[in-house]
Amino acid sequence: MCSEYEQRICYAEYSNVMLDLALGIPTQQSELDLAPHALIKIGDMAPVIRCVGDNTVELAQMKFGFPPARKHGPVFNIRSQGKSFSDCHRCLVPASAFLESTGRKHSKGKYRFELVDAPFMAIAAIWRRGRKSQPSAFAMLTTYPGFDVEPFHNRQVVVLRPSDWKAWLDLERSPAELLQPLPRGALKAEEARPSEFGMGRR
């Protein structure tokens, strides 16, 4: 499943989208809260969008992936089907694109997916407060693959259109209605260059 994504969003563009959606922006935030990263992986710190009051959101830095349970690795993807999420801290992960691997373990290719009709996407997620000295962390929600992802993978992260962002943050509609794959043609898929696979953050 999705363990890597890009975040190349211009802060001015982000601010314009938030204003268009009537979601306020804290005055103390700036482009430093949405610094671009070529590739964000499990364990990296990254910004998420969360509510801080009525019709106001903020960017908060959190770790990608919940701490491992016992001997298992970090939890970075969570199935959305059949869950209510009413008792969870809901958030959005701003992204320019997400990446999916295909093929066998030692011969994997990677494809990147962009949202066609919006300047950037937001992936539905939940977050948890950090314990002791650990930072707060987030995990992305997944669903069955839509037409654009199905040829490459049997699951996909939940990508929400801007018009549905507030509905997810405030849970104004049922998760069963919101957490669905987008219709055919909403995501553009292209093969990622091998040189991009391990470039890390910059």
GROMACS .gro file of C-alpha atoms in nm:
model
  202
    1MET     CA    1   0.000   0.000   0.000
    2CYS     CA    2   0.092   0.365  -0.010
    3SER     CA    3   0.406   0.422   0.196
    4GLU     CA    4   0.543   0.719   0.001
    5TYR     CA    5   0.402   1.043  -0.131
    6GLU     CA    6   0.510   1.383  -0.263
    7GLN     CA    7   0.436   1.721  -0.110
    8ARG     CA    8   0.530   2.001  -0.351
    9ILE     CA    9   0.243   2.237  -0.268
   10CYS     CA   10   0.291   2.612  -0.284
   11TYR     CA   11   0.175   2.772   0.042
   12ALA     CA   12  -0.001   3.056  -0.143
   13GLU     CA   13  -0.193   2.795  -0.343
   14TYR     CA   14  -0.282   2.610  -0.024
   15SER     CA   15  -0.404   2.935   0.138
   16ASN     CA   16  -0.622   3.020  -0.161
   17VAL     CA   17  -0.788   2.679  -0.150
   18MET     CA   18  -0.854   2.709   0.224
   19LEU     CA   19  -1.009   3.054   0.175
   20ASP     CA   20  -1.225   2.930  -0.112
   21LEU     CA   21  -1.352   2.654   0.118
   22ALA     CA   22  -1.421   2.908   0.397
   23LEU     CA   23  -1.170   2.732   0.622
   24GLY     CA   24  -0.975   2.989   0.819
   25ILE     CA   25  -0.595   2.990   0.842
   26PRO     CA   26  -0.418   3.071   1.171
   27THR     CA   27  -0.230   3.399   1.138
   28GLN     CA   28   0.087   3.251   1.285
   29GLN     CA   29   0.126   2.996   1.005
   30SER     CA   30   0.339   3.051   0.697
   31GLU     CA   31   0.513   2.871   0.413
   32LEU     CA   32   0.747   2.719   0.674
   33ASP     CA   33   0.456   2.499   0.786
   34LEU     CA   34   0.422   2.354   0.436
   35ALA     CA   35   0.782   2.321   0.323
   36PRO     CA   36   0.808   2.115   0.001
   37HIS     CA   37   0.941   1.758   0.014
   38ALA     CA   38   1.018   1.549  -0.292
   39LEU     CA   39   0.940   1.225  -0.115
   40ILE     CA   40   0.784   1.157   0.226
   41LYS     CA   41   0.824   0.806   0.366
   42ILE     CA   42   0.709   0.612   0.672
   43GLY     CA   43   0.872   0.760   0.981
   44ASP     CA   44   0.917   1.108   0.831
   45MET     CA   45   0.766   1.418   0.986
   46ALA     CA   46   0.512   1.585   0.758
   47PRO     CA   47   0.226   1.838   0.776
   48VAL     CA   48  -0.137   1.734   0.816
   49ILE     CA   49  -0.451   1.949   0.812
   50ARG     CA   50  -0.660   1.930   1.128
   51CYS     CA   51  -0.940   2.130   1.290
   52VAL     CA   52  -0.861   2.383   1.563
   53GLY     CA   53  -1.209   2.532   1.603
   54ASP     CA   54  -1.522   2.616   1.411
   55ASN     CA   55  -1.436   2.669   1.044
   56THR     CA   56  -1.064   2.694   1.117
   57VAL     CA   57  -0.789   2.449   1.032
   58GLU     CA   58  -0.417   2.438   1.093
   59LEU     CA   59  -0.114   2.260   0.958
   60ALA     CA   60   0.045   2.040   1.224
   61GLN     CA   61   0.370   1.844   1.192
   62MET     CA   62   0.327   1.473   1.268
   63LYS     CA   63   0.508   1.147   1.208
   64PHE     CA   64   0.393   0.929   0.920
   65GLY     CA   65   0.289   0.599   1.079
   66PHE     CA   66   0.167   0.500   1.423
   67PRO     CA   67   0.426   0.337   1.654
   68PRO     CA   68   0.459  -0.039   1.601
   69ALA     CA   69   0.242  -0.270   1.808
   70ARG     CA   70   0.463  -0.537   1.971
   71LYS     CA   71   0.692  -0.684   1.705
   72HIS     CA   72   0.504  -0.551   1.405
   73GLY     CA   73   0.612  -0.248   1.205
   74PRO     CA   74   0.456   0.100   1.205
   75VAL     CA   75   0.088   0.127   1.108
   76PHE     CA   76   0.071   0.366   0.815
   77ASN     CA   77  -0.244   0.250   0.630
   78ILE     CA   78  -0.582   0.161   0.787
   79ARG     CA   79  -0.879   0.001   0.610
   80SER     CA   80  -1.178   0.234   0.614
   81GLN     CA   81  -1.459  -0.010   0.535
   82GLY     CA   82  -1.695  -0.080   0.822
   83LYS     CA   83  -1.548   0.181   1.057
   84SER     CA   84  -1.723   0.491   1.193
   85PHE     CA   85  -1.419   0.705   1.294
   86SER     CA   86  -1.645   0.913   1.518
   87ASP     CA   87  -1.414   0.860   1.815
   88CYS     CA   88  -1.096   0.932   1.616
   89HIS     CA   89  -0.897   1.248   1.551
   90ARG     CA   90  -0.957   1.301   1.179
   91CYS     CA   91  -0.717   1.488   0.953
   92LEU     CA   92  -0.612   1.537   0.592
   93VAL     CA   93  -0.271   1.473   0.438
   94PRO     CA   94  -0.191   1.735   0.172
   95ALA     CA   95  -0.005   1.580  -0.119
   96SER     CA   96   0.097   1.652  -0.475
   97ALA     CA   97   0.091   1.282  -0.559
   98PHE     CA   98   0.102   0.940  -0.397
   99LEU     CA   99   0.314   0.647  -0.513
  100GLU     CA  100   0.227   0.279  -0.545
  101SER     CA  101   0.459  -0.014  -0.608
  102THR     CA  102   0.379  -0.291  -0.855
  103GLY     CA  103   0.542  -0.624  -0.936
  104ARG     CA  104   0.741  -0.863  -0.726
  105LYS     CA  105   0.942  -0.771  -0.420
  106HIS     CA  106   1.279  -0.754  -0.599
  107SER     CA  107   1.153  -0.615  -0.930
  108LYS     CA  108   0.903  -0.353  -0.827
  109GLY     CA  109   0.807  -0.061  -1.045
  110LYS     CA  110   0.646   0.252  -0.906
  111TYR     CA  111   0.365   0.468  -1.032
  112ARG     CA  112   0.269   0.813  -0.916
  113PHE     CA  113  -0.092   0.935  -0.908
  114GLU     CA  114  -0.199   1.299  -0.933
  115LEU     CA  115  -0.545   1.453  -0.896
  116VAL     CA  116  -0.652   1.580  -1.238
  117ASP     CA  117  -0.889   1.869  -1.163
  118ALA     CA  118  -0.743   2.026  -0.847
  119PRO     CA  119  -0.408   2.194  -0.764
  120PHE     CA  120  -0.333   1.927  -0.503
  121MET     CA  121  -0.500   1.639  -0.324
  122ALA     CA  122  -0.581   1.559   0.037
  123ILE     CA  123  -0.574   1.202   0.164
  124ALA     CA  124  -0.815   1.106   0.442
  125ALA     CA  125  -0.631   1.010   0.760
  126ILE     CA  126  -0.654   0.986   1.136
  127TRP     CA  127  -0.400   1.098   1.395
  128ARG     CA  128  -0.306   1.014   1.752
  129ARG     CA  129  -0.131   1.217   2.017
  130GLY     CA  130   0.224   1.115   2.096
  131ARG     CA  131   0.306   0.946   2.425
  132LYS     CA  132   0.596   1.043   2.647
  133SER     CA  133   0.861   1.193   2.417
  134GLN     CA  134   0.706   1.063   2.095
  135PRO     CA  135   0.549   1.307   1.844
  136SER     CA  136   0.188   1.285   1.732
  137ALA     CA  137   0.146   1.052   1.435
  138PHE     CA  138  -0.095   0.988   1.147
  139ALA     CA  139  -0.203   0.697   0.927
  140MET     CA  140  -0.378   0.714   0.590
  141LEU     CA  141  -0.712   0.546   0.524
  142THR     CA  142  -0.755   0.299   0.240
  143THR     CA  143  -1.042   0.164   0.034
  144TYR     CA  144  -1.091  -0.070  -0.260
  145PRO     CA  145  -0.922   0.054  -0.581
  146GLY     CA  146  -1.099   0.284  -0.823
  147PHE     CA  147  -1.075   0.248  -1.201
  148ASP     CA  148  -0.754   0.454  -1.217
  149VAL     CA  149  -0.568   0.251  -0.951
  150GLU     CA  150  -0.705  -0.101  -1.008
  151PRO     CA  151  -0.460  -0.188  -1.292
  152PHE     CA  152  -0.171  -0.124  -1.052
  153HIS     CA  153  -0.282  -0.224  -0.702
  154ASN     CA  154  -0.567  -0.401  -0.518
  155ARG     CA  155  -0.609  -0.121  -0.260
  156GLN     CA  156  -0.571   0.257  -0.262
  157VAL     CA  157  -0.560   0.550  -0.023
  158VAL     CA  158  -0.877   0.758   0.005
  159VAL     CA  159  -0.831   1.078  -0.197
  160LEU     CA  160  -1.088   1.347  -0.119
  161ARG     CA  161  -1.188   1.635  -0.343
  162PRO     CA  162  -1.165   1.981  -0.180
  163SER     CA  163  -1.545   1.999  -0.155
  164ASP     CA  164  -1.535   1.697   0.080
  165TRP     CA  165  -1.252   1.808   0.310
  166LYS     CA  166  -1.466   1.980   0.571
  167ALA     CA  167  -1.718   1.696   0.559
  168TRP     CA  168  -1.442   1.455   0.661
  169LEU     CA  169  -1.287   1.677   0.927
  170ASP     CA  170  -1.627   1.743   1.088
  171LEU     CA  171  -1.776   1.405   0.987
  172GLU     CA  172  -2.076   1.580   0.835
  173ARG     CA  173  -2.154   1.273   0.621
  174SER     CA  174  -2.113   0.904   0.685
  175PRO     CA  175  -1.768   0.749   0.627
  176ALA     CA  176  -1.932   0.494   0.396
  177GLU     CA  177  -2.035   0.781   0.170
  178LEU     CA  178  -1.715   0.987   0.197
  179LEU     CA  179  -1.441   0.724   0.193
  180GLN     CA  180  -1.487   0.600  -0.161
  181PRO     CA  181  -1.251   0.585  -0.460
  182LEU     CA  182  -1.286   0.867  -0.710
  183PRO     CA  183  -1.454   0.808  -1.047
  184ARG     CA  184  -1.268   0.701  -1.359
  185GLY     CA  185  -1.033   0.968  -1.494
  186ALA     CA  186  -1.000   1.161  -1.167
  187LEU     CA  187  -0.643   1.042  -1.110
  188LYS     CA  188  -0.360   1.059  -1.359
  189ALA     CA  189  -0.111   0.772  -1.340
  190GLU     CA  190   0.247   0.781  -1.470
  191GLU     CA  191   0.548   0.562  -1.416
  192ALA     CA  192   0.793   0.708  -1.167
  193ARG     CA  193   1.156   0.732  -1.276
  194PRO     CA  194   1.393   0.494  -1.091
  195SER     CA  195   1.608   0.794  -0.996
  196GLU     CA  196   1.316   0.923  -0.786
  197PHE     CA  197   1.281   0.611  -0.572
  198GLY     CA  198   1.544   0.685  -0.312
  199MET     CA  199   1.594   1.058  -0.337
  200GLY     CA  200   1.454   1.117   0.013
  201ARG     CA  201   1.355   1.460   0.133
  202ARG     CA  202   1.491   1.791   0.014
   0.00000   0.00000   0.00000
